[in-house]
Coordinates of C-alpha atoms and ligand atoms in Angstrom, one line a residue:
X79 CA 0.0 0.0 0.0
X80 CA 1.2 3.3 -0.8
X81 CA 1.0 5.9 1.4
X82 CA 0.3 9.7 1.0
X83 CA 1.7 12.5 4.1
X84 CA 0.1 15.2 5.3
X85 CA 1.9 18.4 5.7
X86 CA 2.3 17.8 9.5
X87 CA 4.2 14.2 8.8
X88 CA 5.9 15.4 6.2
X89 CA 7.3 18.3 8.1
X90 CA 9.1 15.6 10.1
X91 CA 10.0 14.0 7.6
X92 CA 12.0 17.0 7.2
X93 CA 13.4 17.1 10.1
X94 CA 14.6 13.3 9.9
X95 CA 16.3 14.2 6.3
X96 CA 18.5 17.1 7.6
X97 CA 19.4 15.1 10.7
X98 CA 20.5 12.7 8.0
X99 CA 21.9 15.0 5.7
X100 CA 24.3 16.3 8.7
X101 CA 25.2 13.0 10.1
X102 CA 26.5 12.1 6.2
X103 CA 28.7 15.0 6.1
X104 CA 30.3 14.5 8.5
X105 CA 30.7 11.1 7.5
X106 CA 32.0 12.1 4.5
X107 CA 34.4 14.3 5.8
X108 CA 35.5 11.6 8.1
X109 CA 36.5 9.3 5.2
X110 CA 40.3 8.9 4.7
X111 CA 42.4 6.5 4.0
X112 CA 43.8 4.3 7.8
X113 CA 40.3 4.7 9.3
X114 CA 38.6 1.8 9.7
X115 CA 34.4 1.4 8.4
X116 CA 33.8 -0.4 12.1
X117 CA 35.2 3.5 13.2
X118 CA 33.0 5.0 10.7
X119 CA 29.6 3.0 11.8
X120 CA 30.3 3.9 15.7
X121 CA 31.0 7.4 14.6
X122 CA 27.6 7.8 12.8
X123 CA 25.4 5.8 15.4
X124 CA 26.8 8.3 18.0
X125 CA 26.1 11.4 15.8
X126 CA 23.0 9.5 15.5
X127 CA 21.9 9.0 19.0
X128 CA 23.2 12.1 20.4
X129 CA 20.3 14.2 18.2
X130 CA 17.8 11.4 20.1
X131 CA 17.3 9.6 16.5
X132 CA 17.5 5.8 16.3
X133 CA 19.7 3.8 13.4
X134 CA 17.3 2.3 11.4
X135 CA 19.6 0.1 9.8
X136 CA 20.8 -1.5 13.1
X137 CA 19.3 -4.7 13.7
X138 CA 17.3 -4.2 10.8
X139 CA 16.5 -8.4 9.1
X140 CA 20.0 -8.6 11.8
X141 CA 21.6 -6.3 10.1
X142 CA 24.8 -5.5 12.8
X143 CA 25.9 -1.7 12.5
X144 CA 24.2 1.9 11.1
X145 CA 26.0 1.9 8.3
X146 CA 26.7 -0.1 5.5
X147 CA 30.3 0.5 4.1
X148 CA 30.9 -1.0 0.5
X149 CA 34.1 -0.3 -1.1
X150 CA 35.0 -0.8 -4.7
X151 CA 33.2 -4.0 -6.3
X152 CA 30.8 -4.3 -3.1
X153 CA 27.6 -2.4 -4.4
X154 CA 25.6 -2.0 -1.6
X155 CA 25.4 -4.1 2.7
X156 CA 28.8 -4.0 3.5
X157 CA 29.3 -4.4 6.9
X158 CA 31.3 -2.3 9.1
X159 CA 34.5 -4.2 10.6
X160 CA 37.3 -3.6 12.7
X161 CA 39.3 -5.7 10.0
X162 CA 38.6 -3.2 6.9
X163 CA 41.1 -0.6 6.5
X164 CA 40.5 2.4 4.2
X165 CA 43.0 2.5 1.5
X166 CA 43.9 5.0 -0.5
X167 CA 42.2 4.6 -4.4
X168 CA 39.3 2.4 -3.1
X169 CA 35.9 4.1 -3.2
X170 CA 33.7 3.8 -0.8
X171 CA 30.1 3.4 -0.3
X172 CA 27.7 5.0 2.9
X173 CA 24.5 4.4 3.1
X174 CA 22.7 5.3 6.3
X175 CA 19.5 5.5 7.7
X176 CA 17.8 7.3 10.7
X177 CA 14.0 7.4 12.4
X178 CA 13.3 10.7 14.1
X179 CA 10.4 11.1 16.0
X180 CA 8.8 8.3 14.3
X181 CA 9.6 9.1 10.8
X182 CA 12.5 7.7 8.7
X183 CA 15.2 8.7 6.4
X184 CA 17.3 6.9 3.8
X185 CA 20.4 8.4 2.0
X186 CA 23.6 7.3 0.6
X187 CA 27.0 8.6 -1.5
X188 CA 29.9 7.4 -2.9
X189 CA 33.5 9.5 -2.3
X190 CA 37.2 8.6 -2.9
X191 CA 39.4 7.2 -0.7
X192 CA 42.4 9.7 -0.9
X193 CA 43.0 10.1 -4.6
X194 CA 41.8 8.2 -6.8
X195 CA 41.9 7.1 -10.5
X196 CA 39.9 9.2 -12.9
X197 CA 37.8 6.2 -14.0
X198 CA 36.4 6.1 -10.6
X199 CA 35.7 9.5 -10.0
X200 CA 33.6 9.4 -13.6
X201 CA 31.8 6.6 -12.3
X202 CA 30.9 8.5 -9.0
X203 CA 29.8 11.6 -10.8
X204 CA 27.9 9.8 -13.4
X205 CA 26.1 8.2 -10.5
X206 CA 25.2 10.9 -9.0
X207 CA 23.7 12.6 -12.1
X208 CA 21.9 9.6 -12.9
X209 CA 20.0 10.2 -9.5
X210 CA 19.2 14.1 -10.4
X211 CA 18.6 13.0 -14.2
X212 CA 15.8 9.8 -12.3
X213 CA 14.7 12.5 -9.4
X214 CA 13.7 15.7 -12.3
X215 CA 11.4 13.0 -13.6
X216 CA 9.5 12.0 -10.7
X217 CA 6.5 14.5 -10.5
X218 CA 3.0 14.4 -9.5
X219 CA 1.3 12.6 -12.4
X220 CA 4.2 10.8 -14.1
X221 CA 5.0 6.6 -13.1
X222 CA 7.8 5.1 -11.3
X223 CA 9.1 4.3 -14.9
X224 CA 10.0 7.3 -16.1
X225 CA 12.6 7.4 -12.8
X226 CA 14.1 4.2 -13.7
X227 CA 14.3 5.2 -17.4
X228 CA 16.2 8.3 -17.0
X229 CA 18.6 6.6 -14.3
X230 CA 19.1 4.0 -17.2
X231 CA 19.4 5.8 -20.0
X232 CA 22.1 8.3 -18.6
X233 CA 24.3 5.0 -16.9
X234 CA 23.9 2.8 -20.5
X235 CA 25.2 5.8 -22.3
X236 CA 28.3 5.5 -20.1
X237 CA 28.8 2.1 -20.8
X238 CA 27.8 1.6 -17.5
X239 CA 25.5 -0.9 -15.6
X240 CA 22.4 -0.4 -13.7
X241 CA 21.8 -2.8 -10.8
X242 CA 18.4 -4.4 -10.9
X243 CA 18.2 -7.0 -8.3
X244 CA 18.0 -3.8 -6.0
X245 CA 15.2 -1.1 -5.9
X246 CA 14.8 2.3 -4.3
X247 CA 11.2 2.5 -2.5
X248 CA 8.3 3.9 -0.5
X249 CA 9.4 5.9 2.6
X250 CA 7.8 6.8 5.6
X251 CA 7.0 5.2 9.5
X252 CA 8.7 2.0 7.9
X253 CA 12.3 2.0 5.8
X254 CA 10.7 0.4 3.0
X255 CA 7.3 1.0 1.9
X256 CA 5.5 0.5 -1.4
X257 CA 6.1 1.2 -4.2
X258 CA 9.2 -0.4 -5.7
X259 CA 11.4 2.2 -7.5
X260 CA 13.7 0.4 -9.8
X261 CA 16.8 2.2 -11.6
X262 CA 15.8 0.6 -15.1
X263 CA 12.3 0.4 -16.8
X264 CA 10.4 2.2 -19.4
X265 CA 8.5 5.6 -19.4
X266 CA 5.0 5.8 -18.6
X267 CA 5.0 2.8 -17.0
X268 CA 4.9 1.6 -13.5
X269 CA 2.8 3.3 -10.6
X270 CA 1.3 7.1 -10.6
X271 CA 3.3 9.4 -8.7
X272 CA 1.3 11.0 -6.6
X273 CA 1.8 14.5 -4.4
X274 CA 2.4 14.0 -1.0
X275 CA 4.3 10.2 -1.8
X276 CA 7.5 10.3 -0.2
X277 CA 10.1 8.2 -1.8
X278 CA 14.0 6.7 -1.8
X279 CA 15.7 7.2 -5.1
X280 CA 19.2 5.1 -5.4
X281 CA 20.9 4.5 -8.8
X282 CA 23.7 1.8 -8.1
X283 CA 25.5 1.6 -10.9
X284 CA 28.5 -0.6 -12.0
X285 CA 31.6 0.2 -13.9
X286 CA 30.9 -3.2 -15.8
X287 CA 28.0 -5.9 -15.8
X288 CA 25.2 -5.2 -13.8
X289 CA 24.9 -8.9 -12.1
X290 CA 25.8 -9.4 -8.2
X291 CA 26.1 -11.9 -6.0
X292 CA 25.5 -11.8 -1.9
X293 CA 29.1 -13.0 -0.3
X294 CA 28.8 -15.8 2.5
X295 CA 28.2 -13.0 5.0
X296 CA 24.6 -12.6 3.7
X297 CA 24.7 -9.4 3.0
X298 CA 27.9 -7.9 1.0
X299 CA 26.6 -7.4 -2.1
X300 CA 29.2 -7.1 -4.8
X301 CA 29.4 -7.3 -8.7
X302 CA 30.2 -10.9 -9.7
X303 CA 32.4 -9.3 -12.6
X304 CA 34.5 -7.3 -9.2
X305 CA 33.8 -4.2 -11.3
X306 CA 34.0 -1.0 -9.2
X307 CA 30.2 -0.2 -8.1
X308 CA 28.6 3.7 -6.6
X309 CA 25.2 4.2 -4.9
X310 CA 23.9 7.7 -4.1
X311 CA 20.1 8.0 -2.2
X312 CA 18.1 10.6 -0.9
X313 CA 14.9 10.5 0.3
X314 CA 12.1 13.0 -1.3
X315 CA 8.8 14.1 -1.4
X316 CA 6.4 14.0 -4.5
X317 CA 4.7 17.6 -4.6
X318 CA 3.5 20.3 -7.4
X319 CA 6.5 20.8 -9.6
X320 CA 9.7 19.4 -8.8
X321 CA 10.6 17.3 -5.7
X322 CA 11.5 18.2 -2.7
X323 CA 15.7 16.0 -1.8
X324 CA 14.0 15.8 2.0
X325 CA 17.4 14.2 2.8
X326 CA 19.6 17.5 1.1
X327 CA 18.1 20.3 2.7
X328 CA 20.5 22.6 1.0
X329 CA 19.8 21.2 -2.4
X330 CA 18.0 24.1 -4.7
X331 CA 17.0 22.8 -8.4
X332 CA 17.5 26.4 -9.5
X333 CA 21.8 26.2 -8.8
X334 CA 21.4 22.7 -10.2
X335 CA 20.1 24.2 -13.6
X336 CA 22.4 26.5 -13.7
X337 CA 25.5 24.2 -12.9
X338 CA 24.2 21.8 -15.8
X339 CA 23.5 24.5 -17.8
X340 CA 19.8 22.5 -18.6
X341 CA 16.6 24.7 -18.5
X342 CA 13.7 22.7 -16.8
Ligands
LIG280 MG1 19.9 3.6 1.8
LIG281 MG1 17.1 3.0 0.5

């Protein structure tokens, strides 16, 4: 079932996104190579707890830690270990999620570890524009296609592939609600976006072949091909015109537009 918020649960859906929002940058900042992603994970549960929010991702289906860490070919549920050393020209992947006052949040990037090589840094900023290029597309009226279609079109014109075993989805009181949002599919198809539906949009893309495998941990989830791999999510609202990144508060679309030079 989806479901539609009213202003007043939306406004804390707000506030869960720019709790979020800080806790990742700091994260982000925080990312060099010698740390360690079990260092990482305690450093975003505390940023977590200290602003009287809950990880959602802890103990969520057993899931150990707040974050998941995936570096290089591991798309997407690395977990967080005292054994995993950042090293310089890996990349590495954090998603994280939060529940404020009921309400959650769900967000995710992809940065460099040190320098890296420029092949990686194309594949993170392709990533990240495939997100943008899926999120301009999801407005009141259009279908959950038209977001997997744009995130596809812009990866396959890389050369890249688009995970499909993995969906973004419905957001709200629970981490995952309906609907499904793939990163593949065809326009016009797929469920109505409706105002007021708050979502999780999360292109993973791989440098290679978009098939992946689950390593014996259960949940490392890495291309079989060991190509390098990016993720980038934010959570958003559906509304009149275009949507709200409730997980990037200081997103604007009008700088966007004139970054990309693009006109709406
Ligand atoms: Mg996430
Ligand atoms: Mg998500």
């Amino acid at each position: 079932m989806i479901s539609i918020k009213n202003p007043k649960q939306i406004e804390k859906m707000r506030k869960a996104g720019a709790l979020l929002y800080e806790v990742l940058e700091k994260l982000k900042a925080a990312v060099k190579p010698g740390i360690t992603t079990v260092a990482l994970d305690s450093y975003a549960e505390e940023l977590i707890r200290r602003n009287h929010a809950t990880p959602s991702f802890l103990g969520y289906q057993g899931f150990p830690a707040s974050i998941c860490a995936s570096i290089d070919e591991t798309v997407v549920h690395g977990i967080p270990s005292d054994k995993v050393v950042l090293k310089e020209g890996q990349i590495l992947s954090v998603d994280c999620g939060l529940i404020l006052d009921g309400w959650q949040s769900d967000s995710a990037f992809t940065v460099g570890v040190g320098e890296i090589c420029d092949e990686k840094q194309r594949l993170i900023e392709v990533t990240e524009r495939c997100f943008f290029e899926g999120v301009r597309h999801a407005v009141k009226g259009g279908r959950v296609g038209d977001i997997g279609h744009a995130v596809q079109s812009l990866a396959e014109s890389h050369g890249y592939g688009v995970i499909r075993d993995l969906t973004g989805h419905g957001i709200g009181r629970n981490m995952h609600e309906d609907p499904n949002v793939p990163n593949f599919g065809e326009k016009g198809r797929g469920v109505r976006l409706r105002s007021g539906m708050t979502i999780a949009v999360e292109p993973m893309i791989s440098m290679g072949d978009w098939r992946i495998e689950i390593l014996d941990d259960g949940w490392s989830c890495v291309t079989q091909d060991k190509s390098p791999s990016s993720h980038y999510e934010h959570t958003i609202l559906i509304q009149e015109g275009l949507p709200e990144l409730l997980s990037y508060p200081d997103f604007s679309w009008e700088e966007y537009f004139k970054k990309t030079g693009e006109s709406q």
